[in-house]
Coordinates of C-alpha atoms in Angstrom, one line a residue:
M1 CA -27.7 -67.4 33.5
G2 CA -27.5 -67.1 29.7
K3 CA -24.0 -68.7 29.7
R4 CA -25.3 -71.7 31.8
I5 CA -28.2 -72.4 29.4
W6 CA -25.8 -72.2 26.5
L7 CA -23.4 -74.8 28.0
I8 CA -26.3 -77.2 28.8
F9 CA -27.4 -76.9 25.2
I10 CA -24.0 -77.9 23.9
V11 CA -23.9 -81.0 26.2
V12 CA -27.3 -82.2 24.9
V13 CA -26.4 -81.7 21.3
L14 CA -23.1 -83.7 21.7
T15 CA -24.9 -86.5 23.6
L16 CA -27.6 -86.8 20.9
S17 CA -25.1 -86.9 18.1
T18 CA -23.3 -89.7 19.8
G19 CA -26.5 -91.7 20.3
C20 CA -27.6 -91.4 16.7
D21 CA -24.7 -93.2 15.2
V22 CA -25.9 -96.2 13.0
I23 CA -24.2 -99.6 13.8
L24 CA -24.0 -101.9 10.9
A25 CA -23.3 -105.5 11.5
G26 CA -20.0 -106.8 10.2
I27 CA -18.5 -103.3 9.6
P28 CA -15.9 -101.9 12.0
Q29 CA -17.2 -98.9 13.9
A30 CA -15.3 -95.7 14.7
T31 CA -14.7 -94.5 18.2
P32 CA -17.8 -92.6 19.4
A33 CA -17.6 -88.9 18.6
G34 CA -19.4 -87.6 21.7
P35 CA -17.6 -85.8 24.5
S36 CA -15.5 -87.8 26.9
L37 CA -16.2 -87.9 30.6
D38 CA -13.4 -85.4 31.2
E39 CA -14.9 -83.0 28.7
I40 CA -18.4 -83.3 30.2
S41 CA -16.9 -82.7 33.6
T42 CA -15.2 -79.6 32.4
L43 CA -18.4 -78.2 30.8
S44 CA -20.3 -78.8 33.9
A45 CA -17.8 -77.0 36.0
L46 CA -18.0 -74.0 33.7
T47 CA -21.7 -73.8 34.2
A48 CA -21.1 -73.3 37.9
Q49 CA -18.9 -70.2 37.4
A50 CA -20.4 -66.7 38.0
Y51 CA -20.8 -64.6 34.8
T52 CA -18.7 -61.5 34.7
T53 CA -18.4 -58.9 31.9
P54 CA -14.9 -59.0 30.4
T55 CA -12.8 -55.8 30.5
L56 CA -10.7 -54.9 27.4
G57 CA -7.3 -53.4 27.9
I58 CA -7.9 -50.5 25.5
P59 CA -7.3 -46.9 26.5
D60 CA -10.1 -44.4 26.4
I61 CA -10.5 -42.7 22.9
A62 CA -11.4 -39.1 22.7
I63 CA -14.6 -38.6 20.8
P64 CA -14.3 -35.7 18.3
T65 CA -16.7 -32.8 18.6
I66 CA -18.8 -32.5 15.5
T67 CA -19.0 -28.9 14.0
P68 CA -22.6 -28.0 14.0
I69 CA -24.3 -27.1 10.7
L70 CA -25.7 -23.6 10.6
D71 CA -29.4 -24.1 11.3
L72 CA -31.0 -21.5 9.2
S73 CA -34.3 -22.4 7.8
G74 CA -34.3 -22.7 4.1
Q75 CA -30.5 -22.5 3.8
G76 CA -29.8 -26.3 3.6
G77 CA -28.7 -28.8 6.3
E78 CA -32.1 -29.3 7.9
V79 CA -33.7 -32.7 8.2
P80 CA -37.4 -32.3 7.4
S81 CA -39.9 -33.9 9.8
D82 CA -43.4 -35.1 9.0
N83 CA -44.9 -32.0 10.6
N84 CA -42.5 -29.6 8.9
I85 CA -43.0 -30.4 5.2
S86 CA -44.7 -27.1 4.3
E87 CA -41.8 -25.1 5.9
V88 CA -39.2 -27.0 3.9
N89 CA -41.1 -26.6 0.7
S90 CA -41.4 -22.8 1.3
P91 CA -38.1 -21.6 2.8
T92 CA -37.6 -18.1 4.1
K93 CA -34.2 -16.8 3.2
T94 CA -32.3 -15.2 6.1
T95 CA -29.8 -12.5 5.2
M96 CA -26.9 -12.1 7.6
P97 CA -25.5 -8.5 8.1
G98 CA -22.0 -7.6 6.9
E99 CA -19.9 -6.0 4.2
I100 CA -17.0 -7.0 2.0
K101 CA -14.5 -4.5 0.6
I102 CA -11.7 -5.3 -1.9
T103 CA -8.5 -3.8 -0.6
G104 CA -6.0 -4.8 -3.3
I105 CA -5.3 -6.9 -6.4
T106 CA -1.7 -7.8 -7.0
Q107 CA 0.2 -10.0 -9.4
K108 CA 1.4 -13.0 -7.4
S109 CA 3.1 -14.5 -10.4
P110 CA 2.7 -14.4 -14.2
G111 CA -0.9 -15.5 -14.9
V112 CA -1.9 -15.5 -11.2
A113 CA -3.5 -12.5 -9.4
Q114 CA -4.1 -12.3 -5.6
V115 CA -7.3 -10.6 -4.4
N116 CA -7.3 -9.2 -0.9
W117 CA -10.4 -8.1 1.0
V118 CA -11.8 -7.2 4.4
A119 CA -15.1 -8.5 5.6
S120 CA -17.5 -7.8 8.5
G121 CA -20.0 -10.3 9.7
D122 CA -19.9 -14.2 9.7
S123 CA -19.2 -16.3 6.6
P124 CA -19.5 -19.9 7.7
Y125 CA -19.6 -21.2 4.1
G126 CA -16.6 -19.3 2.9
Y127 CA -16.3 -17.0 -0.2
K128 CA -16.2 -17.1 -4.0
I129 CA -14.0 -14.8 -6.0
V130 CA -16.0 -14.2 -9.2
Y131 CA -14.4 -12.5 -12.2
T132 CA -14.8 -11.8 -15.9
D133 CA -13.1 -9.9 -18.7
Q134 CA -16.4 -8.5 -19.9
Q135 CA -17.4 -5.0 -18.7
T136 CA -20.0 -6.0 -16.1
Y137 CA -20.5 -6.9 -12.5
P138 CA -19.6 -10.6 -12.3
T139 CA -21.9 -13.0 -10.5
Y140 CA -21.9 -16.6 -9.3
P141 CA -22.2 -19.1 -11.0
E142 CA -22.6 -17.2 -14.3
N143 CA -19.0 -16.1 -14.4
S144 CA -15.6 -17.7 -13.6
Y145 CA -14.9 -18.1 -9.9
A146 CA -12.5 -19.4 -7.3
S147 CA -13.8 -21.1 -4.1
I148 CA -12.4 -20.1 -0.7
Y149 CA -13.8 -22.5 2.0
N150 CA -12.1 -20.8 4.9
S151 CA -14.6 -18.6 6.7
N152 CA -11.8 -16.4 8.1
A153 CA -10.1 -15.9 4.7
T154 CA -9.0 -12.4 3.6
A155 CA -7.3 -13.3 0.3
G156 CA -7.4 -15.7 -2.6
V157 CA -5.9 -16.2 -6.1
I158 CA -7.4 -16.4 -9.6
S159 CA -5.9 -16.9 -13.0
Y160 CA -5.8 -14.3 -15.7
A161 CA -4.6 -13.7 -19.2
P162 CA -2.1 -10.8 -19.6
D163 CA -3.0 -7.6 -21.5
R164 CA -6.7 -7.9 -20.6
I165 CA -8.9 -6.0 -18.2
Y166 CA -10.7 -8.0 -15.6
Y167 CA -13.7 -7.1 -13.3
V168 CA -13.7 -8.8 -9.9
R169 CA -16.0 -9.2 -6.9
V170 CA -15.8 -11.3 -3.8
C171 CA -19.0 -12.8 -2.5
R172 CA -20.1 -14.4 0.8
M173 CA -21.5 -17.9 0.3
L174 CA -24.6 -19.1 2.0
V175 CA -24.8 -22.9 1.3
D176 CA -24.7 -22.9 -2.6
S177 CA -25.4 -19.3 -3.5
C178 CA -23.8 -15.9 -3.1
E179 CA -25.6 -13.9 -0.4
L180 CA -23.5 -10.7 -0.3
Y181 CA -21.1 -9.1 -2.9
S182 CA -18.2 -6.8 -2.4
D183 CA -17.5 -3.6 -4.3
L184 CA -16.1 -4.0 -7.9
G185 CA -12.3 -4.4 -8.4
I186 CA -10.7 -3.8 -11.8
F187 CA -7.2 -4.9 -12.8
A188 CA -5.0 -5.7 -15.8
F189 CA -1.4 -6.9 -15.9
A190 CA 1.0 -6.5 -18.8
P191 CA 2.7 -9.7 -20.2
P192 CA 6.3 -10.4 -19.0
T193 CA 8.7 -8.1 -20.7
A194 CA 10.7 -9.9 -23.3
T195 CA 14.5 -9.5 -23.4
P196 CA 15.2 -6.7 -25.8
K197 CA 17.2 -7.2 -28.9
P198 CA 20.1 -4.8 -29.4
T199 CA 19.6 -2.3 -32.1
K200 CA 21.5 0.6 -33.6
T201 CA 18.4 2.4 -34.7
P202 CA 18.0 5.8 -32.9
S203 CA 15.0 6.0 -30.7
N204 CA 13.0 8.7 -32.5
V205 CA 9.9 9.2 -34.6
I206 CA 9.0 11.6 -37.3
V207 CA 5.9 13.7 -36.5
N208 CA 4.7 16.3 -39.1
G209 CA 8.2 16.3 -40.6
T210 CA 9.9 16.8 -37.2
T211 CA 12.1 14.2 -35.5
V212 CA 10.9 13.6 -32.0
P213 CA 13.3 11.6 -29.8
Y214 CA 12.1 9.2 -27.1
D215 CA 13.5 6.8 -24.5
S216 CA 13.1 3.2 -25.7
T217 CA 13.5 1.9 -22.1
L218 CA 10.3 3.8 -21.0
V219 CA 7.3 2.2 -22.8
I220 CA 3.5 2.6 -22.7
N221 CA 2.4 -1.1 -22.9
I222 CA -1.4 -0.6 -23.1
I223 CA -4.2 1.8 -22.8
K224 CA -7.6 0.1 -22.6
S225 CA -11.1 1.3 -21.8
S226 CA -12.2 0.5 -18.3
G227 CA -15.6 2.1 -18.3
D228 CA -17.3 5.2 -19.6
G229 CA -14.8 8.0 -19.7
K230 CA -12.0 6.0 -18.0
A231 CA -9.1 4.0 -19.3
Y232 CA -6.5 1.7 -17.8
F233 CA -2.9 2.9 -18.5
A234 CA 0.1 0.6 -18.0
W235 CA 3.8 1.1 -18.7
T236 CA 7.3 -0.4 -18.1
D237 CA 10.5 1.3 -17.2
K238 CA 13.9 -0.4 -17.3
S239 CA 15.4 2.6 -15.6
S240 CA 14.1 4.5 -12.6
S241 CA 12.5 7.9 -11.8
A242 CA 13.4 9.7 -8.5
K243 CA 10.1 11.7 -8.3
G244 CA 7.6 9.5 -10.1
Y245 CA 6.1 10.1 -13.5
K246 CA 3.9 12.5 -15.4
I247 CA 1.3 11.3 -17.9
V248 CA 1.0 14.2 -20.4
Y249 CA -1.8 14.2 -22.9
S250 CA -3.5 16.3 -25.5
T251 CA -6.3 16.1 -28.0
S252 CA -4.6 18.5 -30.4
S253 CA -0.9 18.2 -30.1
Q254 CA 0.5 15.0 -31.4
V255 CA 3.6 15.4 -29.1
P256 CA 2.3 16.4 -25.7
A257 CA 4.9 17.9 -23.3
Y258 CA 5.1 18.7 -19.7
G259 CA 4.7 22.5 -19.1
K260 CA 2.4 23.2 -22.0
D261 CA -0.2 20.3 -21.9
P262 CA -2.3 18.8 -19.1
Y263 CA -1.0 15.8 -17.2
F264 CA -1.6 13.3 -14.4
H265 CA 1.0 13.1 -11.7
I266 CA 2.2 9.6 -10.4
A267 CA 4.2 10.4 -7.2
D268 CA 5.1 6.8 -6.4
S269 CA 8.1 5.8 -8.6
T270 CA 7.3 2.1 -8.1
V271 CA 3.9 2.2 -9.7
R272 CA 3.5 0.9 -13.2
S273 CA -0.3 1.5 -13.9
A274 CA -2.9 4.1 -13.4
Y275 CA -6.4 5.1 -14.5
V276 CA -6.9 8.2 -16.8
D277 CA -10.0 10.0 -17.9
G278 CA -11.2 11.2 -21.3
N279 CA -14.2 12.4 -23.2
S280 CA -16.6 10.2 -25.3
N281 CA -15.5 9.3 -28.8
T282 CA -12.3 11.5 -28.6
K283 CA -8.8 10.7 -29.6
Y284 CA -6.0 11.5 -27.2
Y285 CA -2.2 11.6 -27.6
Y286 CA -0.4 10.3 -24.5
R287 CA 3.3 10.3 -23.4
I288 CA 4.7 9.3 -20.0
C289 CA 7.9 10.9 -18.7
R290 CA 10.3 10.5 -15.8
F291 CA 10.0 13.4 -13.4
D292 CA 12.9 14.7 -11.4
G293 CA 10.9 17.1 -9.2
T294 CA 11.3 20.0 -11.6
T295 CA 11.0 18.8 -15.2
C296 CA 10.6 15.7 -17.4
T297 CA 14.0 14.2 -18.0
S298 CA 12.9 11.6 -20.7
Y299 CA 9.7 10.7 -22.6
S300 CA 8.2 7.5 -23.9
A301 CA 7.0 7.3 -27.5
V302 CA 3.5 8.8 -28.3
Y303 CA 0.5 6.4 -27.8
E304 CA -2.8 7.3 -29.4
F305 CA -6.0 6.2 -27.8
T306 CA -9.7 7.0 -28.7
Y307 CA -12.2 6.6 -25.9
P308 CA -15.3 4.7 -26.9
K309 CA -18.5 6.5 -27.5
Y310 CA -20.8 6.6 -24.5
T311 CA -23.7 8.5 -23.1
V312 CA -24.7 9.1 -19.6
A313 CA -27.7 6.8 -19.1
S314 CA -30.7 8.3 -17.4
T315 CA -32.1 6.5 -14.5
A316 CA -35.7 6.0 -13.3
D317 CA -34.5 6.4 -9.7
S318 CA -35.9 9.6 -8.4
S319 CA -33.5 9.8 -5.4
T320 CA -31.5 13.0 -5.0
I321 CA -28.3 13.7 -3.0
S322 CA -26.6 17.0 -2.3
I323 CA -23.5 17.7 -0.2
S324 CA -24.3 20.3 2.4
S325 CA -20.9 20.8 4.0
I326 CA -17.4 19.4 4.3
T327 CA -15.5 20.4 7.5
D328 CA -12.1 19.5 8.9
T329 CA -12.3 17.3 12.1
A330 CA -8.6 16.5 12.5
T331 CA -5.4 16.8 10.6
G332 CA -6.0 15.1 7.3
V333 CA -9.6 14.1 8.2
A334 CA -12.8 15.8 7.1
Q335 CA -16.5 15.1 7.7
V336 CA -18.8 15.2 4.7
N337 CA -22.5 16.0 5.4
W338 CA -25.3 15.7 2.8
T339 CA -29.0 15.7 2.3
A340 CA -30.9 13.0 0.4
S341 CA -34.4 12.1 -0.6
G342 CA -35.5 8.6 -1.5
T343 CA -34.7 5.2 -0.2
F344 CA -31.2 3.9 0.2
P345 CA -31.3 0.2 1.3
S346 CA -27.6 -0.3 0.4
G347 CA -26.4 3.0 1.7
F348 CA -24.0 5.5 0.2
K349 CA -20.4 5.8 -1.1
I350 CA -18.3 8.9 -0.6
L351 CA -16.1 9.2 -3.7
Y352 CA -13.0 11.5 -3.7
S353 CA -9.8 12.1 -5.7
K354 CA -6.9 14.6 -6.0
T355 CA -6.8 14.2 -9.8
N356 CA -10.2 13.0 -11.1
S357 CA -12.7 15.8 -11.2
L358 CA -15.5 13.3 -11.4
P359 CA -14.5 10.7 -8.9
T360 CA -15.8 7.1 -9.3
L361 CA -15.6 3.8 -7.5
A362 CA -12.1 3.4 -8.9
D363 CA -10.9 6.4 -6.8
S364 CA -10.8 6.7 -3.0
V365 CA -14.1 5.5 -1.4
T366 CA -15.7 5.7 2.1
V367 CA -18.5 3.2 2.6
V368 CA -21.6 4.3 4.5
S369 CA -23.8 1.2 4.5
D370 CA -26.5 2.6 6.7
G371 CA -29.0 4.3 4.4
S372 CA -30.4 6.5 7.2
L373 CA -27.0 8.2 7.8
R374 CA -26.2 11.5 6.2
L375 CA -22.5 11.9 7.1
G376 CA -19.1 10.2 6.7
N377 CA -15.4 10.9 6.9
I378 CA -12.7 11.2 4.2
N379 CA -8.9 11.2 4.6
G380 CA -6.5 13.3 2.6
D381 CA -3.2 15.3 2.6
P382 CA -3.3 18.6 4.5
S383 CA -3.4 21.8 2.3
T384 CA -4.4 19.6 -0.7
L385 CA -7.5 20.0 -3.0
Y386 CA -9.8 17.1 -3.5
F387 CA -12.9 16.5 -5.6
V388 CA -15.7 15.0 -3.6
R389 CA -19.2 13.6 -4.4
V390 CA -21.6 11.1 -2.8
C391 CA -23.5 8.4 -4.6
K392 CA -26.4 6.1 -4.0
Y393 CA -25.0 2.5 -4.0
S394 CA -27.1 -0.3 -5.3
G395 CA -26.4 -3.7 -6.9
G396 CA -22.6 -3.1 -6.8
E397 CA -22.7 0.3 -8.6
C398 CA -23.4 3.9 -8.1
I399 CA -26.8 4.8 -9.6
V400 CA -27.4 8.4 -8.4
Y401 CA -24.6 11.0 -7.8
S402 CA -24.5 14.3 -5.9
P403 CA -22.9 17.3 -7.6
V404 CA -19.1 17.5 -7.1
V405 CA -17.7 19.7 -4.3
N406 CA -14.1 20.9 -4.2
F407 CA -12.5 20.7 -0.8
T408 CA -9.1 21.7 0.5
F409 CA -7.9 20.1 3.7
A410 CA -6.7 22.4 6.4
A411 CA -3.0 23.0 6.9
D412 CA -1.3 20.8 9.5
P413 CA -0.9 22.6 12.8
A414 CA 2.4 20.8 13.6
T415 CA 5.5 23.0 13.7
I416 CA 9.1 22.1 12.8
T417 CA 12.2 24.3 13.1
I418 CA 15.7 23.5 12.0
T419 CA 17.9 24.5 14.9
N420 CA 21.4 23.2 14.1
L421 CA 23.3 22.6 10.9
V422 CA 27.0 21.6 10.7
D423 CA 29.4 19.5 8.7
N424 CA 29.5 15.8 9.4
T425 CA 32.9 14.2 9.9
T426 CA 32.5 12.7 6.4
V427 CA 33.3 15.4 3.9
G428 CA 30.2 16.4 1.9
S429 CA 27.7 15.2 4.5
I430 CA 25.5 17.5 6.7
D431 CA 24.3 17.0 10.3
L432 CA 21.1 18.8 11.1
D433 CA 18.8 19.0 14.2
W434 CA 15.3 20.3 14.6
T435 CA 12.6 20.9 17.1
A436 CA 9.0 19.8 16.5
S437 CA 5.6 20.1 18.1
G438 CA 2.6 18.0 17.2
T439 CA 2.0 14.3 16.3
F440 CA 4.3 12.6 13.7
T441 CA 2.9 9.1 13.2
N442 CA 4.6 8.6 9.9
G443 CA 7.8 10.4 10.8
F444 CA 9.6 13.1 8.8
K445 CA 11.1 13.7 5.4
V446 CA 14.3 15.7 5.1
L447 CA 14.2 17.6 1.8
Y448 CA 17.4 18.9 0.1
S449 CA 18.2 20.4 -3.3
T450 CA 21.1 22.1 -5.0
S451 CA 18.7 24.0 -7.4
Q452 CA 15.4 24.6 -5.6
S453 CA 15.7 27.4 -3.0
T454 CA 12.4 26.3 -1.5
P455 CA 12.5 22.5 -1.5
T456 CA 9.2 20.7 -1.5
Y457 CA 8.1 17.0 -1.5
E458 CA 7.6 17.2 -5.2
N459 CA 10.8 19.0 -6.3
A460 CA 13.6 17.9 -3.8
S461 CA 15.6 14.9 -2.9
L462 CA 14.1 13.0 0.1
L463 CA 15.7 11.5 3.2
A464 CA 13.1 9.4 5.2
V465 CA 13.1 9.6 9.0
S466 CA 10.4 7.1 10.0
D467 CA 10.8 7.6 13.8
G468 CA 8.4 10.3 14.8
S469 CA 10.4 11.0 17.9
A470 CA 13.7 11.6 16.1
R471 CA 15.0 15.1 15.9
T472 CA 18.3 14.7 14.0
A473 CA 19.5 13.3 10.7
T474 CA 22.5 13.3 8.4
V475 CA 22.2 14.2 4.7
V476 CA 24.9 12.6 2.5
G477 CA 26.0 15.1 -0.2
S478 CA 29.0 16.2 -2.2
S479 CA 31.9 18.3 -1.1
N480 CA 32.0 22.1 -1.7
T481 CA 28.3 22.1 -2.8
L482 CA 25.5 24.5 -1.8
Y483 CA 22.4 22.8 -0.5
Y484 CA 18.9 24.1 0.4
L485 CA 17.4 22.0 3.2
R486 CA 14.0 21.7 4.9
V487 CA 12.2 19.1 7.1
C488 CA 8.6 18.2 6.7
K489 CA 6.0 16.1 8.5
F490 CA 5.3 13.0 6.4
T491 CA 1.6 12.1 6.1
G492 CA 2.1 8.8 4.4
S493 CA 1.7 10.3 0.9
G494 CA 3.1 13.8 1.1
C495 CA 4.2 16.6 3.4
G496 CA 1.7 18.0 5.9
S497 CA 3.8 20.9 7.3
Y498 CA 7.2 22.3 6.6
S499 CA 10.1 23.7 8.6
N500 CA 12.1 26.8 7.8
T501 CA 14.5 26.6 4.8
V502 CA 18.2 26.8 5.5
Q503 CA 21.2 26.7 3.1
F504 CA 24.6 25.2 3.7
T505 CA 27.7 24.8 1.6
T506 CA 29.6 21.6 2.4
Q507 CA 33.2 21.5 3.3
T508 CA 35.9 21.3 0.6
T509 CA 38.1 18.3 0.9
D510 CA 41.3 18.9 3.0
V511 CA 40.3 22.5 4.0
V512 CA 40.5 21.9 7.7
L513 CA 39.9 24.4 10.5
T514 CA 40.9 23.7 14.1
K515 CA 40.9 25.7 17.4
D516 CA 44.3 26.3 18.8
G517 CA 44.7 24.4 22.0
V518 CA 47.1 26.8 23.6
T519 CA 46.4 30.4 22.6
P520 CA 42.9 31.6 23.4
D521 CA 40.7 32.8 20.5
T522 CA 43.3 31.5 17.9
Y523 CA 42.3 29.3 15.0
N524 CA 44.5 27.3 12.6
W525 CA 43.9 25.8 9.1
S526 CA 45.4 23.7 6.4
L527 CA 44.8 23.7 2.7
P528 CA 44.8 21.0 0.0
G529 CA 47.1 20.9 -3.0
G530 CA 50.4 21.1 -1.2
D531 CA 49.3 23.9 1.1
A532 CA 49.7 26.5 -1.6
D533 CA 48.7 30.1 -0.7
N534 CA 45.4 31.4 -1.8
T535 CA 46.0 34.7 -3.6
D536 CA 43.0 36.6 -2.1
G537 CA 43.5 35.4 1.4
Y538 CA 40.9 34.0 3.9
K539 CA 37.8 35.0 5.9
L540 CA 37.2 33.5 9.3
F541 CA 33.5 34.1 10.1
W542 CA 31.1 33.0 12.9
A543 CA 27.6 33.2 14.4
E544 CA 26.3 33.1 17.9
D545 CA 23.6 30.4 17.3
D546 CA 23.4 26.8 16.2
I547 CA 22.9 27.6 12.5
T548 CA 26.0 27.7 10.4
P549 CA 26.5 31.3 9.2
I550 CA 26.4 32.3 5.5
W551 CA 29.3 34.4 4.4
T552 CA 28.6 37.7 2.8
S553 CA 30.9 40.7 2.3
G554 CA 28.8 42.8 4.7
L555 CA 28.9 40.2 7.5
S556 CA 29.9 41.9 10.8
T557 CA 31.2 38.8 12.5
Q558 CA 34.3 38.1 10.3
Q559 CA 38.0 38.7 10.2
S560 CA 40.4 38.6 7.3
A561 CA 43.8 36.8 7.0
A562 CA 46.5 37.3 4.4
A563 CA 47.3 34.7 1.8
S564 CA 50.5 33.4 3.5
L565 CA 48.8 33.0 6.9
R566 CA 47.6 29.7 8.4
T567 CA 46.6 31.0 11.8
L568 CA 44.5 33.9 13.1
T569 CA 43.8 35.3 16.6
L570 CA 40.5 37.2 16.9
A571 CA 40.9 40.9 17.5
S572 CA 38.1 40.9 20.0
P573 CA 37.6 37.7 22.1
L574 CA 34.2 36.0 21.8
T575 CA 31.9 36.7 24.8
T576 CA 29.9 34.1 26.7
G577 CA 27.8 32.0 24.4
Q578 CA 27.7 29.2 21.8
Y579 CA 29.3 29.8 18.4
I580 CA 29.8 28.1 15.1
L581 CA 33.0 29.2 13.1
R582 CA 34.1 28.5 9.6
L583 CA 36.8 29.5 7.2
C584 CA 36.2 31.0 3.7
V585 CA 38.8 30.6 1.0
Y586 CA 38.2 34.0 -0.5
N587 CA 38.0 34.9 -4.2
S588 CA 37.8 38.6 -5.0
A589 CA 36.5 38.0 -8.5
D590 CA 32.8 37.6 -9.2
A591 CA 31.9 40.4 -6.7
G592 CA 33.7 38.6 -3.9
S593 CA 32.8 35.0 -2.9
C594 CA 34.1 31.9 -1.2
S595 CA 35.7 29.4 -3.6
A596 CA 35.9 26.8 -0.8
Y597 CA 34.8 26.3 2.8
S598 CA 36.4 24.6 5.7
N599 CA 34.6 22.3 8.1
T600 CA 32.5 24.0 10.8
I601 CA 33.6 23.9 14.4
E602 CA 31.5 24.6 17.5
V603 CA 32.8 26.6 20.4
D604 CA 31.3 27.1 23.8
V605 CA 32.5 30.2 25.7
P606 CA 31.7 30.0 29.4

């Protein structure tokens, strides 16, 4: 209907405009401007058509789903209504449950540090990483910060200046403020090491008139205070250290040394920083050394550091905490129980350390966020002593501590026994097998040494066997060398339980023992150096088990052969069983010994 009225209107307007033309006498007139009869007929026909809605040939468009704004009263994002003005003017803050814990701070590149964390609870507005080089708990927006807008983020980066200690926290954002903070992280990174200039000056220093040598490739870069009684210690090493490092120190000796002065042990040879402890307003002399499992092989120059003066601030908080018991609950796991009086809205922290006798938040920490609980678990190495205490946690710090309790984790019940030990086909290498009972999540370590008769994780060379189901390994060694070997259960940071210790002397190159394929109980051998005779002859010896026998002069299972011989038939045939045989190139000097050994051969007698 609307279209028909519109067309009639157009016809009327055109007709009127035609009729209103002024005709002046004596002046030629233009052709009338109104519609022709054909046009009027066309317009009239259009008015008779039925009206239909036109259809556009456009495909359907998906309408995006709008992410809803978190509708928490007083948190932003609400649209106030006329009857809700008082509620908007007086918001009630809603705190969402959760916890954030910093898990690591690493150098991503020079000047850039990556902060990693784990968080529980929702964080729809993302996170802020707040940090400062002042000794305090950083807050937003008072200190420097980096914004992380991903609610699922677990890492972010910040910039830093080298050679400076930083204090870091991660906070959960709620609109434009920090609603929840993580624990405190502390880090410092040394500046990039400049390319050293060659020098002919010996690396030594004069102390009290005595020349003290040091290794110029092992350098203490910085020692800086990182809190009351604690200092950050960083070093560089252009070489390597098989068994980590020892930080030796003294308040009296200007040249502290391992074996006579106290020390901190750094087991991980890849680590280049640590935290050390000291007394208020006291000067310490520090050196770091490379450790080979037995002794220090080289030292850095001495570094002097005086801890700032501090006092233990008293607190008005009347809360008390006391550890009542610590008990083993599983291998490497213990439950800490305590009593406490007072209120604990932010819960507790269980602090524990193998080296720090007064553990702090910089050491191992178990979080107990429920202030009504009075127990929590700690993890450690079996048979290892730890210092443990519990603190009241508030405002990002410990404000009340329990007394320290010393606790040694129970020995690991797993058992390991070395059952077979023979030469590998490669001269100098050793094949060994073992049996094991228990769980071996982190696998094994094969320990071997040429000097330590009881090899341990701290004093021996290590061969990693990461597969906990493995029961065999090959140690690569040197020919004609005595080794002491042992297998241990690896806990992830040390040995939980050890096998028996066995010893084995590897084959001498080209001393080859074989079993005669024709004559029963006959064995042949060849010697190096043009097959020259050995003046004192030979000893063929054996054992009826899977462990290679050790030759001694009183061994009952042996038979001698003269210097000129290269074959020997046993006087008494071996009876049914499994045997390992070996040839000793005998030396009568030095109370009788073997100057060389052949390979081992295994014989099964049916």
